[in-house]
Short mmCIF file of C-alpha atoms in Angstrom, two decimals:
data_model
loop_
_atom_site.label_atom_id
_atom_site.label_comp_id
_atom_site.label_asym_id
_atom_site.label_seq_id
_atom_site.Cartn_x
_atom_site.Cartn_y
_atom_site.Cartn_z
CA MET A 735 16.89 33.02 -6.96
CA PHE A 736 19.32 31.51 -5.31
CA ALA A 737 20.19 29.51 -2.16
CA ASP A 738 23.18 28.48 -0.12
CA LEU A 739 20.93 25.39 1.01
CA VAL A 740 17.19 23.95 -1.13
CA VAL A 741 15.48 21.78 2.61
CA ASP A 742 12.80 20.14 0.59
CA ALA A 743 9.87 19.16 2.63
CA ALA A 744 7.28 18.36 -0.61
CA GLY A 745 5.66 14.99 0.74
CA ARG A 746 6.06 11.75 -0.09
CA ASN A 747 4.96 12.67 -3.68
CA SER A 748 7.80 15.10 -3.71
CA PRO A 749 9.04 16.34 -6.89
CA VAL A 750 12.71 16.93 -6.11
CA GLY A 751 13.96 13.52 -7.75
CA ARG A 752 12.46 14.16 -11.24
CA MET A 753 13.73 17.71 -10.24
CA LEU A 754 17.24 16.67 -10.41
CA ARG A 755 17.54 14.71 -12.91
CA GLU A 756 16.36 16.25 -15.18
CA LEU A 757 18.95 18.36 -14.68
CA GLY A 758 21.71 15.71 -15.34
CA ALA A 759 22.33 15.07 -11.68
CA PRO A 760 21.48 10.87 -10.79
CA GLY A 761 19.09 11.60 -8.59
CA PRO A 762 17.91 10.29 -5.06
CA VAL A 763 17.87 6.01 -4.77
CA GLU A 764 14.03 5.48 -4.57
CA GLU A 765 12.90 2.05 -2.42
CA ARG A 766 9.48 0.99 -2.09
CA ASP A 767 7.01 -1.49 -1.02
CA GLU A 768 5.12 -3.61 -3.59
CA TYR A 769 1.83 -2.80 -1.64
CA GLY A 770 0.72 -1.81 1.42
CA PHE A 771 -2.60 -0.90 2.97
CA LEU A 772 -5.80 0.80 2.55
CA ALA A 773 -7.90 2.79 5.41
CA TYR A 774 -11.21 3.36 5.19
CA THR A 775 -12.50 6.45 7.46
CA ARG A 776 -15.66 7.53 9.13
CA TYR A 777 -15.75 10.90 10.73
CA PHE A 778 -19.20 11.41 13.83
CA ARG A 779 -19.78 14.35 15.66
CA ALA A 780 -21.61 13.28 19.26
CA ALA A 781 -24.56 14.63 20.58
CA PRO A 782 -24.21 17.70 22.94
CA GLY A 783 -23.30 16.89 26.67
CA THR A 784 -21.97 13.35 25.47
CA GLU A 785 -19.08 12.04 26.05
CA PRO A 786 -17.89 8.22 24.28
CA HIS A 787 -15.19 6.17 26.62
CA VAL A 788 -11.82 6.91 25.14
CA PRO A 789 -9.49 3.08 24.73
CA PRO A 790 -6.59 2.95 26.86
CA TRP A 791 -4.84 2.66 23.03
CA PRO A 792 -5.85 3.67 19.66
CA THR A 793 -4.79 1.09 17.87
CA THR A 794 -6.16 -2.54 17.97
CA HIS A 795 -5.18 -5.74 15.99
CA TYR A 796 -7.74 -8.01 14.84
CA GLU A 797 -7.22 -11.00 12.56
CA SER A 798 -7.05 -9.30 9.51
CA VAL A 799 -7.60 -6.31 9.66
CA SER A 800 -6.97 -3.61 12.03
CA THR A 801 -8.57 -0.31 13.87
CA VAL A 802 -7.66 2.61 14.64
CA SER A 803 -9.81 5.35 17.07
CA CYS A 804 -9.36 8.99 17.74
CA ALA A 805 -10.91 11.50 19.48
CA GLY A 806 -10.66 15.47 17.28
CA ASP A 807 -12.07 18.77 18.05
CA ALA A 808 -15.43 20.16 18.88
CA GLY A 809 -16.93 16.42 19.45
CA VAL A 810 -15.61 15.01 16.28
CA ARG A 811 -14.11 11.63 16.49
CA SER A 812 -12.80 8.83 13.18
CA VAL A 813 -13.25 5.13 12.94
CA SER A 814 -10.63 4.02 10.91
CA PHE A 815 -10.38 -0.08 9.00
CA PHE A 816 -6.38 -0.82 7.96
CA VAL A 817 -6.98 -3.70 5.32
CA SER A 818 -4.18 -4.91 3.27
CA GLY A 819 -4.02 -3.23 -0.28
CA GLN A 820 -4.13 -6.91 -1.59
CA ASP A 821 -7.44 -7.93 0.25
CA ARG A 822 -10.09 -7.43 -2.25
CA ALA A 823 -13.08 -8.59 -0.73
CA LEU A 824 -12.97 -5.79 1.86
CA ARG A 825 -12.71 -3.35 -0.59
CA ALA A 826 -16.52 -2.81 -0.10
CA LEU A 827 -16.05 -1.16 2.80
CA HIS A 828 -15.72 1.83 0.98
CA ARG A 829 -20.01 1.93 0.80
CA GLU A 830 -21.86 2.92 3.63
CA ARG A 831 -23.85 0.29 4.17
CA THR A 832 -20.54 -1.94 4.47
CA TRP A 833 -18.86 0.26 6.96
CA ASP A 834 -21.53 -0.06 8.95
CA ALA A 835 -22.39 -3.56 9.28
CA VAL A 836 -18.33 -4.14 9.74
CA LEU A 837 -18.29 -1.96 12.63
CA ARG A 838 -20.99 -3.21 14.63
CA LEU A 839 -19.27 -6.27 14.80
CA PHE A 840 -16.71 -4.61 16.83
CA PRO A 841 -17.84 -3.59 19.91
CA ALA A 842 -15.04 -1.78 21.40
CA GLU A 843 -14.45 0.67 18.52
CA SER A 844 -18.73 -0.09 17.46
CA HIS A 845 -19.57 2.80 20.50
CA TRP A 846 -17.83 5.56 18.80
CA ALA A 847 -20.66 5.44 16.43
CA GLU A 848 -23.23 5.21 18.77
CA GLY A 849 -25.03 9.07 20.53
CA GLY A 850 -23.96 10.27 17.45
CA ARG A 851 -24.07 11.39 14.24
CA PRO A 852 -22.45 10.72 10.71
CA VAL A 853 -20.83 13.68 9.56
CA THR A 854 -19.07 11.98 6.87
CA GLY A 855 -19.55 9.66 4.69
CA VAL A 856 -15.85 6.19 3.77
CA VAL A 857 -13.08 8.33 2.94
CA ALA A 858 -11.02 6.04 1.30
CA MET A 859 -7.08 6.54 1.45
CA SER A 860 -4.94 4.77 -0.60
CA GLY A 861 -1.40 5.11 -1.43
CA MET A 862 0.60 4.09 2.08
CA GLU A 863 2.95 1.88 1.06
CA GLY A 864 6.68 2.45 2.06
CA ARG A 865 8.31 4.45 0.57
CA HIS A 866 12.54 6.13 1.04
CA ARG A 867 14.70 8.22 -1.06
CA CYS A 868 18.26 7.97 -0.22
CA PHE A 869 20.37 10.76 -0.91
CA VAL A 870 23.49 9.57 -0.15
CA VAL A 871 25.02 6.47 -2.69
CA ASN A 872 27.89 4.15 -1.71
CA GLY A 873 28.68 7.60 0.24
CA LYS A 874 28.52 10.37 -2.30
CA PRO A 875 25.69 12.26 -2.49
CA VAL A 876 23.11 12.78 -5.56
CA ALA A 877 23.67 16.36 -4.82
CA THR A 878 24.90 19.12 -2.89
CA GLY A 879 22.99 21.57 -1.60
CA ILE A 880 19.76 19.69 -1.21
CA VAL A 881 17.97 17.79 1.75
CA SER A 882 14.76 16.19 2.20
CA VAL A 883 13.33 15.76 5.63
CA GLY A 884 9.51 13.96 6.25
CA ASP A 885 7.49 12.43 4.41
CA ALA A 886 9.34 13.48 1.46
CA TRP A 887 13.13 11.52 3.14
CA ALA A 888 10.64 8.91 4.12
CA THR A 889 7.27 7.65 4.17
CA THR A 890 6.01 5.21 7.09
CA ASN A 891 2.63 3.10 7.18
CA PRO A 892 -0.10 5.93 9.13
CA LEU A 893 -1.57 2.78 11.22
CA PHE A 894 0.31 3.74 13.14
CA GLY A 895 0.65 8.05 13.41
CA VAL A 896 4.23 8.81 13.52
CA GLY A 897 4.98 10.58 10.24
CA ILE A 898 4.92 14.32 12.04
CA SER A 899 6.87 13.46 15.10
CA SER A 900 9.28 11.79 12.89
CA GLY A 901 9.66 15.27 11.37
CA LEU A 902 9.87 17.53 13.72
CA LEU A 903 12.54 14.94 14.42
CA HIS A 904 14.17 15.59 11.58
CA ALA A 905 13.71 18.89 11.26
CA ALA A 906 15.70 19.06 14.85
CA LEU A 907 18.82 16.27 13.39
CA LEU A 908 18.90 19.06 10.05
CA ARG A 909 19.29 21.97 12.92
CA SER A 910 21.17 20.66 15.08
CA ARG A 911 23.82 19.65 11.48
CA LEU A 912 23.46 23.20 10.16
CA ARG A 913 25.15 24.86 13.45
CA THR A 914 28.56 22.94 12.69
CA GLN A 915 31.78 23.83 10.58
CA ASP A 916 30.08 21.15 7.67
CA VAL A 917 27.50 23.46 6.35
CA TYR A 918 30.29 25.11 5.13
CA ASN A 919 31.73 22.19 2.99
CA PRO A 920 28.24 21.31 0.91
CA HIS A 921 29.91 17.77 -0.19
CA LYS A 922 30.40 16.44 3.29
CA PHE A 923 27.52 18.73 5.27
CA ALA A 924 25.43 16.54 3.11
CA VAL A 925 27.25 12.87 3.48
CA ARG A 926 26.95 13.73 7.44
CA PHE A 927 23.36 14.89 7.64
CA GLY A 928 22.19 11.33 5.32
CA GLU A 929 23.55 9.70 8.17
CA ALA A 930 22.53 10.82 10.62
CA THR A 931 19.16 11.07 9.56
CA GLU A 932 20.19 7.33 9.20
CA GLU A 933 20.89 6.26 12.53
CA VAL A 934 18.74 8.59 14.30
CA LEU A 935 15.42 7.44 11.76
CA GLY A 936 16.77 4.77 9.63
CA ARG A 937 16.15 2.71 12.65
CA VAL A 938 12.80 3.61 12.85
CA ARG A 939 11.77 3.15 8.96
CA ARG A 940 12.86 -0.08 9.14
CA HIS A 941 11.79 -1.17 12.55
CA LEU A 942 8.16 0.07 11.18
CA GLY A 943 8.76 -1.19 7.42
CA ALA A 944 9.35 -5.40 9.10
CA TRP A 945 6.33 -4.64 10.73
CA ASP A 946 4.25 -3.92 7.56
CA ARG A 947 5.61 -6.35 5.72
CA HIS A 948 5.17 -9.11 8.52
CA ARG A 949 1.12 -7.87 9.05
CA LEU A 950 0.64 -8.12 5.01
CA ALA A 951 2.19 -11.55 4.86
CA GLU A 952 0.44 -12.88 7.52
CA VAL A 953 -3.25 -11.84 5.95
CA GLU A 954 -2.30 -12.51 3.03
CA ARG A 955 -1.71 -16.03 4.41
CA LEU A 956 -5.36 -16.05 5.61
CA THR A 957 -7.13 -15.17 3.24
CA ARG A 958 -6.01 -17.15 0.63
CA ARG A 959 -8.32 -20.34 -0.47
CA PRO A 960 -7.17 -22.83 1.58
CA PRO A 961 -5.80 -20.26 3.94
CA ALA A 962 -1.69 -21.08 3.36
CA ALA A 963 0.48 -22.38 6.06
CA SER A 964 1.96 -20.62 9.02
CA ALA A 965 5.41 -19.02 7.95
CA PRO A 966 8.72 -20.34 9.94
CA VAL A 967 8.43 -18.41 13.35
CA ASP A 968 10.49 -15.12 13.51
CA SER A 969 11.32 -14.39 17.27
CA ASP A 970 11.23 -10.75 16.41
CA TRP A 971 8.10 -10.93 14.86
CA HIS A 972 6.60 -13.44 17.72
CA PHE A 973 7.95 -10.68 20.13
CA ARG A 974 6.59 -7.78 18.76
CA ARG A 975 3.21 -9.44 18.51
CA THR A 976 3.14 -11.31 22.08
CA LEU A 977 3.58 -7.08 22.55
CA GLU A 978 0.78 -5.85 21.06
CA THR A 979 -1.10 -8.68 22.97
CA VAL A 980 0.05 -7.83 26.95
CA LYS A 981 0.45 -3.98 26.67
CA LEU A 982 -1.77 -3.03 28.57
CA ARG A 983 -1.47 -6.02 31.21
CA ASP A 984 1.48 -4.41 32.87
CA PRO A 985 2.28 -0.87 33.86
CA ASP A 986 5.98 -1.07 33.17
CA VAL A 987 5.38 -2.74 29.04
CA LEU A 988 2.81 0.33 28.28
CA ARG A 989 4.98 2.59 29.82
CA ALA A 990 7.75 1.08 27.61
CA VAL A 991 6.14 0.80 24.63
CA ALA A 992 3.76 4.54 24.40
CA ALA A 993 7.81 6.08 24.55
CA THR A 994 9.09 3.77 21.50
CA ALA A 995 5.38 4.47 19.77
CA ALA A 996 5.77 8.25 20.36
CA LEU A 997 9.91 7.95 19.41
CA LEU A 998 11.04 8.96 22.70
CA ALA A 999 13.47 6.36 23.34
CA THR A 1000 14.35 3.35 21.28
CA PRO A 1001 13.57 0.12 21.77
CA ALA A 1002 16.38 -0.71 23.75
CA GLU A 1003 16.10 2.20 25.98
CA ALA A 1004 12.59 1.29 26.58
CA PHE A 1005 12.57 -1.86 27.69
CA GLY A 1006 16.32 -1.12 29.44
CA GLY A 1007 17.95 -4.80 29.28
CA PRO A 1008 16.16 -8.26 29.43
CA ARG A 1009 13.97 -8.13 32.42
CA LEU A 1010 11.21 -6.34 30.77
CA VAL A 1011 11.49 -8.24 27.27
CA GLU A 1012 10.99 -11.54 29.74
CA ARG A 1013 8.82 -10.45 31.96
CA VAL A 1014 6.20 -9.71 28.18
CA LEU A 1015 6.98 -13.43 27.63
CA ALA A 1016 5.81 -14.18 30.73
CA LEU A 1017 3.07 -12.31 29.91
CA GLY A 1018 2.32 -14.11 26.76
CA ARG A 1019 0.24 -17.17 26.71
CA PRO A 1020 1.85 -20.54 24.46
CA ALA A 1021 -1.44 -20.81 22.88
CA GLU A 1022 -2.74 -16.95 23.36
CA ARG A 1023 -4.06 -15.73 19.44
CA PRO A 1024 -1.74 -13.25 18.39
CA TRP A 1025 -3.90 -10.53 17.84
CA ALA A 1026 -7.16 -8.95 20.01
CA PRO A 1027 -10.36 -10.92 20.18
CA GLY A 1028 -12.49 -10.22 17.40
CA PRO A 1029 -14.82 -11.78 14.63
CA SER A 1030 -13.37 -14.56 12.57
CA ARG A 1031 -12.75 -14.34 9.04
CA SER A 1032 -16.16 -16.13 7.61
CA LYS A 1033 -18.14 -13.27 9.61
CA LEU A 1034 -16.25 -10.89 8.77
CA LEU A 1035 -16.84 -11.38 5.34
CA ALA A 1036 -20.49 -12.12 5.55
CA ALA A 1037 -20.80 -9.12 7.20
CA VAL A 1038 -19.12 -7.38 4.13
CA GLY A 1039 -21.78 -9.53 1.96
CA ALA A 1040 -25.38 -8.15 4.27
CA GLY A 1041 -23.87 -4.50 3.69
#
C-alpha cells in the first residue's frame, strides 16, 4: 500500500521511530524526562438522586501530592492522587485500605466518596514522564512523507488534561498546512510542519515540562531525610505557584488561568500585560505556603502506615 503522506497518531508508544530506523532512516530524536508522576485513582457511583458538590477547579496541589476530582457520565466520578514516581512511601496507595485512609485526610475530595459506592479498586497509572519526538533535526527532516501528531509527537502530564486539546490543535494545524502548496514539496512540508508545531504546541510542552521538573524537585527536597534546603528562588516558578494559590480569589485571574489551561490563549494573550500579573502578586501573601491547606507530610505517612 502506498500513500503520499502517512500520519502517525499511534500515541505515546508509537513504533514509527523504530520502523524508520529499520528502514535505514535516522528516526526522530527522542527526549524523555528521567522520571515523572504516578496516579492512583478510584471510581465511584453516586447514590440515586444525589449529586456531590463540584469544586470550581478540579485539580488541587498539596504539600507532596496533587489531587484531581472529576465527574463522569451516569453518576460516576473519580478521585486521583498524583505523586512523584520517586516517592516510594506513597506507592502503598495502590492498596484500597491505604487509599481510603489517605482520602479521609482531604475533606475537599473525600465528599466524592460519601453517599456513593466504589465501582473499581485502585487503578494505578505510571509511565507519565514527559516525552518528545523531534522529526526535524538541524533543519532537516529525518524522513519525508510522514508526520506525527498528538501523543505520538509529544506527551505532557495528564494531571493538566490537555492531551485531547493539544491533539485536536495539532490535527487542525496539519489540516492547515495540507492546504498550502508545501504538500507538493515533501522536504519543505516536513520542515514547515515541524516549525509550525514547535511554534504553536512547543511552548505548551515546554511550559508543562518546566512545571513537572520544578514540582518533582520540590517534592524530592521535601521527602529527603532530613529535608533538603530550599532551592534558589525561580521567579517564573514562584509566579506559577502563587497563581495556583490565588486563582480562585479574583474572577479576572481565574478567567486567564482557565483560558490558558484550555489552550484557548497563550499566557501572554490571557494575562494581557503587566496589570493582571501585578494583581496576582498582590493577591499572594508573602508568608503564604505555596500549596493548598492539607495534611502535613507526617500525617500523610501515618495514614499510609495505618492503611
